[in-house]
Short mmCIF file of C-alpha atoms and ligand atoms in Angstrom, two decimals:
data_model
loop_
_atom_site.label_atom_id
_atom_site.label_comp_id
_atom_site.label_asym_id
_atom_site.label_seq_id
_atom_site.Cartn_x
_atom_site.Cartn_y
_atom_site.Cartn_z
CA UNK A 44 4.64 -0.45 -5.77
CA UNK A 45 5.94 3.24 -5.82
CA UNK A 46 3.77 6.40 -7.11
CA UNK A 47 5.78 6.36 -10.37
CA UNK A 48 5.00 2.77 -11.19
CA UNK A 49 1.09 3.10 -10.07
CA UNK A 50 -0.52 3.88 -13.05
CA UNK A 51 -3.45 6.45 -11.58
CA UNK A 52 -5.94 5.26 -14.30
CA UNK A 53 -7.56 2.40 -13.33
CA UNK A 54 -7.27 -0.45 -16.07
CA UNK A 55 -10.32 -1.80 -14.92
CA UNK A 56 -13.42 0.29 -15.26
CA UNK A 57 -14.39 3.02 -17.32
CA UNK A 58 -14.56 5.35 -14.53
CA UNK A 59 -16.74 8.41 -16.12
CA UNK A 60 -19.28 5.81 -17.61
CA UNK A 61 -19.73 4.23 -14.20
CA UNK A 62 -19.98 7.50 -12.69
CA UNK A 63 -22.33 8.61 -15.00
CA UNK A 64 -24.97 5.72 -13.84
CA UNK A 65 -25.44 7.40 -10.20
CA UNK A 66 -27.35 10.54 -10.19
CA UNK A 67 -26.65 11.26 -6.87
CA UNK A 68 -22.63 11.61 -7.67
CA UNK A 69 -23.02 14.45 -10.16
CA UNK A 70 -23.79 17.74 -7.32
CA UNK A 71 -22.00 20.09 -5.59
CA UNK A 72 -21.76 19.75 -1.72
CA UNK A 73 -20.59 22.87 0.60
CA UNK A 74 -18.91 24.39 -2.68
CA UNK A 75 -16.97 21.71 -3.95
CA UNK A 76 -17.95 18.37 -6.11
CA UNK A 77 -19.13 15.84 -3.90
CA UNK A 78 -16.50 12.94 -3.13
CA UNK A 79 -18.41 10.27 -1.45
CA UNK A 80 -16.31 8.04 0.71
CA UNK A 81 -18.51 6.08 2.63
CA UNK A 82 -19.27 3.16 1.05
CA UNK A 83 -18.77 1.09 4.02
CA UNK A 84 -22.04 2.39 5.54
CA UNK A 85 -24.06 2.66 2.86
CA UNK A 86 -23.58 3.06 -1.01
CA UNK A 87 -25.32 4.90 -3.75
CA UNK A 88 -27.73 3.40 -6.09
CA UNK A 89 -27.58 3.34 -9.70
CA UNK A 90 -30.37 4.68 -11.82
CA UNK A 91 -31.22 1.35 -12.85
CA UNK A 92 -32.12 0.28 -9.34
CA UNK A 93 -34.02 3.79 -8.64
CA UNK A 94 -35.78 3.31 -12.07
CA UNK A 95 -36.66 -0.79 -11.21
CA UNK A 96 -38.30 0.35 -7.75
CA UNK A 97 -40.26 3.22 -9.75
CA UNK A 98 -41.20 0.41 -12.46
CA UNK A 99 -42.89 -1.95 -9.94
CA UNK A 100 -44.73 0.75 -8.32
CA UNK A 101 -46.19 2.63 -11.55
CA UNK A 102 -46.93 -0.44 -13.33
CA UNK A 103 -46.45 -3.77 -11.60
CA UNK A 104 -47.17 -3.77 -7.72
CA UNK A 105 -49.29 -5.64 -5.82
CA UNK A 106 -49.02 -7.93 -3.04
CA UNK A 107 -47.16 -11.35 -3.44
CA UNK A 108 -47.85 -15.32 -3.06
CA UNK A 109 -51.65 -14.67 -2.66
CA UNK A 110 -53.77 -13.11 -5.60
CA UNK A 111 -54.71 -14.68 -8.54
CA UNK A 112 -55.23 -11.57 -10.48
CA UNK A 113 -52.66 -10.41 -12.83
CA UNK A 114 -50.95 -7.17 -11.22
CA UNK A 115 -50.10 -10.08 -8.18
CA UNK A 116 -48.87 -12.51 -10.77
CA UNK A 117 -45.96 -9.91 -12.21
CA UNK A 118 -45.37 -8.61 -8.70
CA UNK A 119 -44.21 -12.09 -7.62
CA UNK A 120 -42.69 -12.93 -10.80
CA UNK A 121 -40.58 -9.95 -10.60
CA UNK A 122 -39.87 -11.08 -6.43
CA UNK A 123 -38.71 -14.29 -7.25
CA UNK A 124 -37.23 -13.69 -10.26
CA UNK A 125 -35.12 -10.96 -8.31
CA UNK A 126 -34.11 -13.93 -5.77
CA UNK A 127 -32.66 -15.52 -8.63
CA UNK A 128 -30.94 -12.58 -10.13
CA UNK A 129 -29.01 -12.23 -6.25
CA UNK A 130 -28.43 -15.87 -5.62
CA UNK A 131 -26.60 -15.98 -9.08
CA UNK A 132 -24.82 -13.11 -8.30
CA UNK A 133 -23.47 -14.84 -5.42
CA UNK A 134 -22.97 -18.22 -6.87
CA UNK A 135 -25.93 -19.67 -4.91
CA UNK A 136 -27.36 -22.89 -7.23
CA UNK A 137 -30.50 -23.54 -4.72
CA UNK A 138 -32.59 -20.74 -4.29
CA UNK A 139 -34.42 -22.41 -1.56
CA UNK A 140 -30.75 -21.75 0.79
CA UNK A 141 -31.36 -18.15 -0.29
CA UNK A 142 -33.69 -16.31 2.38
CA UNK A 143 -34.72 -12.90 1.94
CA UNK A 144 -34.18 -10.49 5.12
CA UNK A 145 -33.59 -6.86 5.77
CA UNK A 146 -29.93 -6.30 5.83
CA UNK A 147 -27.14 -8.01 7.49
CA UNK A 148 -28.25 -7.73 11.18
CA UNK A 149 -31.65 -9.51 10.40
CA UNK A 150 -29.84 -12.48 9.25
CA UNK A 151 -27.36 -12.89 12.18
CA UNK A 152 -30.43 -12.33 14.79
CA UNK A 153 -32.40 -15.30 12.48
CA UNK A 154 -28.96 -17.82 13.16
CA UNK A 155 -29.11 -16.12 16.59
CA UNK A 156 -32.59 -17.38 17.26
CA UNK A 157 -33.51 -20.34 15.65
CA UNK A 158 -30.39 -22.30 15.40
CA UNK A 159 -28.72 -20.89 18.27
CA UNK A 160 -32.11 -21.56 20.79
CA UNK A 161 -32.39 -25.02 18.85
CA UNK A 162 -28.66 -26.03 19.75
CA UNK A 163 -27.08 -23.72 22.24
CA UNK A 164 -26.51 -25.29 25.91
CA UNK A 165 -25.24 -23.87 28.75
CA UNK A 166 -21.32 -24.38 28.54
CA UNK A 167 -21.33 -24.47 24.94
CA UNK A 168 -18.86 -22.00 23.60
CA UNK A 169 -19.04 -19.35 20.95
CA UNK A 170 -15.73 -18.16 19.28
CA UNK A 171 -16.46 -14.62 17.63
CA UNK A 172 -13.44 -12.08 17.22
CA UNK A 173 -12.99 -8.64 18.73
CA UNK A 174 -12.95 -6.99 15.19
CA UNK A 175 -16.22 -8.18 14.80
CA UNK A 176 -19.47 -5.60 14.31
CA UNK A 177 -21.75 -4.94 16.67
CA UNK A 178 -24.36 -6.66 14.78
CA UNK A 179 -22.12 -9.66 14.57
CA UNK A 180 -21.54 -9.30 19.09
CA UNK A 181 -24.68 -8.66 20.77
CA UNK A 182 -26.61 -11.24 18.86
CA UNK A 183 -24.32 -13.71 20.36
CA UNK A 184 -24.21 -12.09 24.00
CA UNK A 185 -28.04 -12.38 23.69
CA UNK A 186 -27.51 -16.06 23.08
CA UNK A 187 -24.88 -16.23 25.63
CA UNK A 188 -27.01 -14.80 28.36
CA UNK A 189 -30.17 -17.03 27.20
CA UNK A 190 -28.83 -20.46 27.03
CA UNK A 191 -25.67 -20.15 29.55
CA UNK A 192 -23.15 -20.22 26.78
CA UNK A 193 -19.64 -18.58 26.73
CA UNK A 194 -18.15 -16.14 24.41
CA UNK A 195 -14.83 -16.28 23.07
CA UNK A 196 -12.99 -14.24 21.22
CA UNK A 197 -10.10 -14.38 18.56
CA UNK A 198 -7.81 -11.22 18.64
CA UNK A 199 -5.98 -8.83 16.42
CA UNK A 200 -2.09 -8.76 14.99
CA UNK A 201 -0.20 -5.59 15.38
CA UNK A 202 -1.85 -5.05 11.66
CA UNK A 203 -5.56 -5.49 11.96
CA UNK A 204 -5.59 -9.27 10.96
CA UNK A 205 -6.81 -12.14 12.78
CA UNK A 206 -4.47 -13.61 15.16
CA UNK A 207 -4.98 -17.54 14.07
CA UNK A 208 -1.98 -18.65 15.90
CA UNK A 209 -4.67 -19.01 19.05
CA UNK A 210 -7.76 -20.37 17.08
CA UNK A 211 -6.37 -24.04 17.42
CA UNK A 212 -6.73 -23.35 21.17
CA UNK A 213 -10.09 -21.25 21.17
CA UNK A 214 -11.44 -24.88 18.94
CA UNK A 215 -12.59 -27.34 21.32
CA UNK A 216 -15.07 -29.69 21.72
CA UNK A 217 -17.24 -27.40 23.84
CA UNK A 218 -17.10 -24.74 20.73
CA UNK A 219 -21.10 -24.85 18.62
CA UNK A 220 -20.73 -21.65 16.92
CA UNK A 221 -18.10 -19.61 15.42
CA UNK A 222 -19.23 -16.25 13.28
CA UNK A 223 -16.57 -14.07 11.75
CA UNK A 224 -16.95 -10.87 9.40
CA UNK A 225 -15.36 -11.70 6.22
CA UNK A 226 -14.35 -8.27 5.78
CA UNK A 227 -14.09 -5.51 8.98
CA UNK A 228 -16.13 -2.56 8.04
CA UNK A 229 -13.38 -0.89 10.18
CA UNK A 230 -10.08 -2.05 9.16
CA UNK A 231 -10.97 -3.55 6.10
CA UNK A 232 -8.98 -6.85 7.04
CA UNK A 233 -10.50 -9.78 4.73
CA UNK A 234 -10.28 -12.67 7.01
CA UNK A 235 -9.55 -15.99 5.73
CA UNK A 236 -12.95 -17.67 6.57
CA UNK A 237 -13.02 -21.15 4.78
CA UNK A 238 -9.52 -21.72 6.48
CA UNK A 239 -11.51 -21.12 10.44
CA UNK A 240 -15.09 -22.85 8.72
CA UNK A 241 -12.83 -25.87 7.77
CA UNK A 242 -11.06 -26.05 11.56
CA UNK A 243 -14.77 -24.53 13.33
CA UNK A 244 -15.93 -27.83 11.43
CA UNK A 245 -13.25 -30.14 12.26
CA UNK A 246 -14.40 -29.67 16.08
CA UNK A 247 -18.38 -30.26 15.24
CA UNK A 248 -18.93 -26.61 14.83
CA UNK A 249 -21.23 -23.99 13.00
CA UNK A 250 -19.44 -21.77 10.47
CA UNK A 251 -21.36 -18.29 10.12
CA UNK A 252 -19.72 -15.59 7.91
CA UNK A 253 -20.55 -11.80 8.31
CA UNK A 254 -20.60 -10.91 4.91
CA UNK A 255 -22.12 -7.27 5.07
CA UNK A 256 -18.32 -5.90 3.37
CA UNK A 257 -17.40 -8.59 1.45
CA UNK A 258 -20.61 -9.25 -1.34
CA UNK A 259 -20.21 -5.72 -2.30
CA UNK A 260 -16.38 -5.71 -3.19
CA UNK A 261 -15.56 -9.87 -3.92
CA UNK A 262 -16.62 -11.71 -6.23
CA UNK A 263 -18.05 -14.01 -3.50
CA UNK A 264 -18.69 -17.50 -4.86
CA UNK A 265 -20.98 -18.62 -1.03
CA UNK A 266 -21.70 -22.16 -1.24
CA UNK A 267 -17.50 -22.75 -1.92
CA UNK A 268 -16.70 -20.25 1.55
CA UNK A 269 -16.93 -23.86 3.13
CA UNK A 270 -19.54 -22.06 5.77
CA UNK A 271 -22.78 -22.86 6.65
CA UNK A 272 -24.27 -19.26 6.28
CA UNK A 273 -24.02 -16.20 5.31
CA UNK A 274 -25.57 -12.87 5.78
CA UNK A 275 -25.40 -9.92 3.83
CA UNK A 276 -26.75 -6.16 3.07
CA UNK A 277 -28.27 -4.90 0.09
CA UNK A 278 -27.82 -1.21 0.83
CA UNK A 279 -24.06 -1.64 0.70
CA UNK A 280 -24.13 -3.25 -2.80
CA UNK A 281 -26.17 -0.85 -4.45
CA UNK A 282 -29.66 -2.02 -3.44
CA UNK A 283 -32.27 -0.29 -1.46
CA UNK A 284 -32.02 -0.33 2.01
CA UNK A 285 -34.33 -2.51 3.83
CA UNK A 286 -32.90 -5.32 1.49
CA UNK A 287 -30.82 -8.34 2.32
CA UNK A 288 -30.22 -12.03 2.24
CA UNK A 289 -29.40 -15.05 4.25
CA UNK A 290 -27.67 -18.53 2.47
CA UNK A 291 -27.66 -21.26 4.76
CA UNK A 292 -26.94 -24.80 3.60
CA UNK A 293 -30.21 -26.53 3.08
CA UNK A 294 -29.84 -29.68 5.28
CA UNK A 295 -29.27 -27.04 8.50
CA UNK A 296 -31.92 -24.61 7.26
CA UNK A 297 -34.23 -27.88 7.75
CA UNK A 298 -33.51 -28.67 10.53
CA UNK A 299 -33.93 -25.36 12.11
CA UNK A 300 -37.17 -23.89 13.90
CA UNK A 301 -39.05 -20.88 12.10
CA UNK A 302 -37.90 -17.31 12.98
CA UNK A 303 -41.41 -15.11 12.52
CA UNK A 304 -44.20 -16.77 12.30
CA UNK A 305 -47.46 -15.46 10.17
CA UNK A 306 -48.82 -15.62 6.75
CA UNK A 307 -46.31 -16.77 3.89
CA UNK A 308 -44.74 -19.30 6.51
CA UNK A 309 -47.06 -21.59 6.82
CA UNK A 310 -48.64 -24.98 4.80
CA UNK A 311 -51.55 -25.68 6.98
CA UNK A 312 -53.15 -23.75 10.03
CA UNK A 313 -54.77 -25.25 12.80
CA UNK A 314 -55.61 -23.15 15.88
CA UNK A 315 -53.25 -24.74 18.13
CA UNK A 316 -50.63 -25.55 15.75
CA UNK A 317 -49.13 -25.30 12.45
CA UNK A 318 -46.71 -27.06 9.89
CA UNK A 319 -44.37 -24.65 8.12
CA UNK A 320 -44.31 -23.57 4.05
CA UNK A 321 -41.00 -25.15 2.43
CA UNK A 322 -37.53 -23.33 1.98
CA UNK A 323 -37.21 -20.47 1.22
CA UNK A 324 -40.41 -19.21 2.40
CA UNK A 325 -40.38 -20.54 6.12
CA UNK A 326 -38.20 -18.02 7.19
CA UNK A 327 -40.14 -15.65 5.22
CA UNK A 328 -43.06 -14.78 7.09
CA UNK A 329 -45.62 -11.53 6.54
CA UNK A 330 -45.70 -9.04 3.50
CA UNK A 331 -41.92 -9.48 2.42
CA UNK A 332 -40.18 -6.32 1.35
CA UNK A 333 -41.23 -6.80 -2.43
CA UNK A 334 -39.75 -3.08 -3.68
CA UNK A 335 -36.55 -4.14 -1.67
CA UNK A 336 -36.07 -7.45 -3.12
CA UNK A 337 -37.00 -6.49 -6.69
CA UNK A 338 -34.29 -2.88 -6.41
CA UNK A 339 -31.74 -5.38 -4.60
CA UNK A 340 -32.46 -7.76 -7.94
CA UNK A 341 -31.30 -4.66 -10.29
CA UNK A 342 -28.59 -3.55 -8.12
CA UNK A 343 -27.23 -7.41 -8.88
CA UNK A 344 -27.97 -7.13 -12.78
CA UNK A 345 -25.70 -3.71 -12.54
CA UNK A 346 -23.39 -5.49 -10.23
CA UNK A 347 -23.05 -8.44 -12.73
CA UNK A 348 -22.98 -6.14 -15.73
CA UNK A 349 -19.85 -4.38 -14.58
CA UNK A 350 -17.81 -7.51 -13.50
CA UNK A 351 -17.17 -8.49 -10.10
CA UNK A 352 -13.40 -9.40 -11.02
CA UNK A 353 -13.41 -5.60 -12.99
CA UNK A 354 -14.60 -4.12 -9.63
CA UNK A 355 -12.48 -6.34 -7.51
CA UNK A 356 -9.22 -4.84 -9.82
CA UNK A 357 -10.36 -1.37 -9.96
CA UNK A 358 -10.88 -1.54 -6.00
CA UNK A 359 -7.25 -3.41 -5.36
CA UNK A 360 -5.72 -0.72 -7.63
CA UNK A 361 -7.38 2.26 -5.84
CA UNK A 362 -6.49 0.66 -2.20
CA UNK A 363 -3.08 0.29 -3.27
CA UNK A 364 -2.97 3.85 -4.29
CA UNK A 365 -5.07 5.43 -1.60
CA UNK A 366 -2.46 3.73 1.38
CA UNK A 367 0.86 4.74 -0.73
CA UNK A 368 -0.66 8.56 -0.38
CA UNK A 369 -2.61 8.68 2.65
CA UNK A 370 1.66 7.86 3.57
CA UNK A 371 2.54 10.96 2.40
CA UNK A 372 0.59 12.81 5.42
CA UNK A 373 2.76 13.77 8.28
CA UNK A 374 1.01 12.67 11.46
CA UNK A 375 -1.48 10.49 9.92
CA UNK A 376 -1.81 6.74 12.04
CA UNK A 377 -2.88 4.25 9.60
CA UNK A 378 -4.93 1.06 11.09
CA UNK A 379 -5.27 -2.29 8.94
CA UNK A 380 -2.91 -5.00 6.69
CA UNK A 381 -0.18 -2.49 5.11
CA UNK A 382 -0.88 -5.01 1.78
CA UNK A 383 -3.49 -3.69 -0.21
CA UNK A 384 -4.17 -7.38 -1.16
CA UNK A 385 -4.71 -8.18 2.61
CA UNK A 386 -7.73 -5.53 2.84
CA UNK A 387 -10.77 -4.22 0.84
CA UNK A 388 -12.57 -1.39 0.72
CA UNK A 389 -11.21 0.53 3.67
CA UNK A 390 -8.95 2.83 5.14
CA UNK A 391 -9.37 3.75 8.70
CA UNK A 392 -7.04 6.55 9.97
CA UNK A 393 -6.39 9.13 12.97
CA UNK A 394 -4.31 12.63 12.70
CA UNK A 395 -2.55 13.17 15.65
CA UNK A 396 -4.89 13.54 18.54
CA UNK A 397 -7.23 15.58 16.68
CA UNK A 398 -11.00 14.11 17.10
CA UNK A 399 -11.96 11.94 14.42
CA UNK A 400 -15.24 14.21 13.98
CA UNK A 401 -13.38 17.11 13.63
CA UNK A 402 -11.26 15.82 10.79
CA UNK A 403 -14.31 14.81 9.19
CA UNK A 404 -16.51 17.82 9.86
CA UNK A 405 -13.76 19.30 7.75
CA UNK A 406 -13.60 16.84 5.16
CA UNK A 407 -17.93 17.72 4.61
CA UNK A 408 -16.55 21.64 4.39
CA UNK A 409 -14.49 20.20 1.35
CA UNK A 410 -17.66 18.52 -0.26
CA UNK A 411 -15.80 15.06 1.34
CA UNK A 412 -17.90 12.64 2.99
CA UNK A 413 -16.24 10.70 5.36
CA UNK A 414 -17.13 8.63 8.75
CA UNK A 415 -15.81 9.18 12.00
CA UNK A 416 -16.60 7.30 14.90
CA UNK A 417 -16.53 3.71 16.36
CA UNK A 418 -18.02 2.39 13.04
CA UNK A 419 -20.21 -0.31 15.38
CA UNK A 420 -17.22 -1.78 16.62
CA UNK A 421 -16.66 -0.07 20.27
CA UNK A 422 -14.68 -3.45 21.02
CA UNK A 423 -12.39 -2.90 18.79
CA UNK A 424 -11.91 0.56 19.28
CA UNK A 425 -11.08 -0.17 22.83
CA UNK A 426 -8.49 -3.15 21.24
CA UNK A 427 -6.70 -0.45 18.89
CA UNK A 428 -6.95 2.28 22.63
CA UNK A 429 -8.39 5.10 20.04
CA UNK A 430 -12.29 6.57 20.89
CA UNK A 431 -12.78 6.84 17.42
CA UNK A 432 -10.98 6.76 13.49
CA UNK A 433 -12.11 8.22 10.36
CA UNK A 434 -12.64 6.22 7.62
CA UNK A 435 -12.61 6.65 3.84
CA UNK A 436 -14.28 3.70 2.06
CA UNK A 437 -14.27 3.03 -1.61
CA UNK A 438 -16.88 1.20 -4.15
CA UNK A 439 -16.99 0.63 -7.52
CA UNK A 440 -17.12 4.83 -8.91
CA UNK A 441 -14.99 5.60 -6.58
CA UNK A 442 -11.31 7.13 -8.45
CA UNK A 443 -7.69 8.15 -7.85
CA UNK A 444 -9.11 11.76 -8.19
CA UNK A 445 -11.00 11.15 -4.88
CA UNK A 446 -8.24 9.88 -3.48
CA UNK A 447 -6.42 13.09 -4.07
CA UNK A 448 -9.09 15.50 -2.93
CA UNK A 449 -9.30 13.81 -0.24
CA UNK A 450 -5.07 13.93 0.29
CA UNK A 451 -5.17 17.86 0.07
CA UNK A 452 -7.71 18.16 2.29
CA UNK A 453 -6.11 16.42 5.41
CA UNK A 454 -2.67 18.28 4.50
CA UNK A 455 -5.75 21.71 5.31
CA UNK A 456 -7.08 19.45 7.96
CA UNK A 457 -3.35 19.68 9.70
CA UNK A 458 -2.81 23.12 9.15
CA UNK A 459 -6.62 23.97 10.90
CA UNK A 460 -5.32 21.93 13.75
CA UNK A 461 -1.89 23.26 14.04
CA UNK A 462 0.36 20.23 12.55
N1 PMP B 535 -21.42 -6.41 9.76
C1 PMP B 535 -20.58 -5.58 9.15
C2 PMP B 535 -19.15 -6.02 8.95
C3 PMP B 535 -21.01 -4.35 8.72
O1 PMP B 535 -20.18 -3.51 8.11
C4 PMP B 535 -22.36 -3.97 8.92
C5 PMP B 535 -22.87 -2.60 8.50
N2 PMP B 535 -22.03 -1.54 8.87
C6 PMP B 535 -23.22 -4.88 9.53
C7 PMP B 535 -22.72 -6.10 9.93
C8 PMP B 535 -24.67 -4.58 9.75
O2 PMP B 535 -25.31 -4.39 8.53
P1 PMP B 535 -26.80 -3.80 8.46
O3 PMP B 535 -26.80 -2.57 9.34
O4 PMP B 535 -26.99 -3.50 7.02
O5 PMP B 535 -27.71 -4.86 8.98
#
């Protein structure tokens, strides 16, 4: 696809409508209209999500599961009904596989801990991959260093994708566990996970999917991955933060030991011992995050109201533009699949051997927010021999107008720095 050919309009969304739903877009920042480009941190939330939070608090909160009295009856209607609203979202049928946590990292630690302490054995072997986030590592090495069981790791192409060629010799016997991201937060390589869950399962092993990049920008159908979880962030899909799920298939969230234990969790109490509430709520112990879960709810009505194949078009569009003209930048190192098809959301760079916080500390002077850093993946940093890259990542009100901004101001970035 050439410049000429690439229509800058994307077909998909009506950008300025979109736009016009987050409040937080429409300001000025350091002089110049604020471009927000990092989406793969954290995104913004529409007012529909701000103004379902507000709701619950000025006219339907109250604790859930446990009152009789009316204000608790609509606080846990509006709790569960929100479960609903994200399990559809994501194509999950049984809302008892869908487990309510705070983010991403909550739900790896859960896997982590119950079903890695129920089934992890010294000499086992986990296969992980040295993309992977940090949240999706030390988890494991905490595991690792627990139970005696070995790490392995799948590496990198010259690209930023997956070498599979090894993963038929990383599969053994010995393998329990693999976890994967779907999508690297710092590449933004989409991995192809239900081709590894189908071989991690052909040896007797545990699929886990990282999907903290991928239910914000596919149109994730879970349950059909061919994995036996997945975890996932609110914040980065337009929820609050503090909001988050975990989908495990039901016959290994069974089997598996509780996580937390205290009120919620349980059926009956006895002072020595105690039998455990029925899925989801085992894994749900204490005063749940009800705001989160109900904003998180909203953020999937907007989500779903939009189109997740309209997003997933206006995103491949942008991508494709964004790497033809981030090309046009003398000096500029590009990391990650040269197809747009190949990636999502992403596009991790480096100018020269200028500091990746400098570039962006000049980006914020142009109203351009930007990350620089090791993005929670120091492994991989090491893999790619950088410190550091700054990153630009897109979402759904993102446009080829930010794109361009942000173009112009790495050609003043280079001249600052002497390119
Ligand atoms: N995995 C990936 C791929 C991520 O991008 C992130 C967030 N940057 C996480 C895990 C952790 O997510 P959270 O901090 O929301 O728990």
């Amino acid at each position: 696809m050439t410049l000429s050919t690439l229509e800058t309009a994307s077909p998909a969304l009506d950008l300025e409508r979109i736009r016009a739903d987050f409040p937080i877009l429409d300001q000025e920042v350091n002089g110049h209209p604020l471009v927000y480009l990092d989406n793969a941190a954290s995104t913004q939330k529409p007012a529909a999500v701000i103004d379902a939070i507000g709701h619950l608090y000025r006219h339907d909160y109250a604790n859930v599961h446990r009152g009789v009295h009316e204000l608790s009856h609509r606080a846990t209607e509006a709790y569960e009904q929100a479960r609903g609203k994200v399990a559809r979202l994501l194509g999950i049928g049984d809302e008892g596989e869908f487990v309510w946590t705070k983010g991403t990292t909550e739900g790896l630690n859960l896997i982590a801990y119950t079903w890695g302490q129920a089934n992890i054995r010294a000499g086992d072997e986990i296969l992980l991959s040295v993309m992977d986030h940090h949240s999706n590592l030390v988890p494991w090495q905490l595991l690792a260093q627990r139970t005696g069981a070995k790490l392995r790791f799948l590496d990198i192409d010259g690209e930023g994708r997956l070498d599979l060629s090894a993963l038929d010799d990383l599969l053994t016997e010995r393998t329990k566990l693999v976890s994967i991201a779907h999508i690297s937060n710092a590449l933004g390589t989409i991995n192809p996970v239900t081709e590894i869950a189908a071989k991690a399962h052909a040896v007797g092993a545990v699929m886990v999917v990282d999907g903290a990049q991928s239910a914000p920008h596919l149109p994730v159908d879970v349950p059909s991955l061919g994995a036996d979880f997945y975890a996932f962030s609110g914040h980065k899909m337009c929820g609050p933060t503090g909001s988050g799920g975990l989908w495990g298939r039901r016959e290994v969230l069974e089997a598996m030991p509780p996580f937390h234990g205290g009120g919620d969790m349980i059926d009956f109490v006895e002072l020595e011992s105690s039998t455990y509430a029925p899925l989801p709520l085992k894994f749900e112990a204490g005063t749940p995050n009800i705001a989160g879960a109900v904003g998180l709810g909203a953020a999937a009505d907007y989500l779903a109201s939009v189109g997740r194949e309209a997003i997933l078009a206006h995103e491949r569009h942008l991508m494709a533009y964004a790497l033809e003209r981030i090309a046009e930048v003398p000096d500029l190192t590009v990391y990650g699949p040269r197809d747009p098809a190949a990636r999502s959301g992403v596009v991790s760079f480096t100018l020269g051997d200028v500091h990746p916080h400098d570039i962006a500390t000049i980006l914020d002077g142009e109203g351009i927010a930007v990350r620089a850093g090791h993005h929670c993946c120091q492994p991989l940093m090491r893999r790619l021999c950088v410190p550091a890259t700054a990153r630009a990542s897109f979402y759904l009100y993102s446009g080829t107008d930010d794109v361009d901004r942000l173009i112009d101001a790495l050609h003043k970035a280079r001249a600052v720095f002497g390119y």
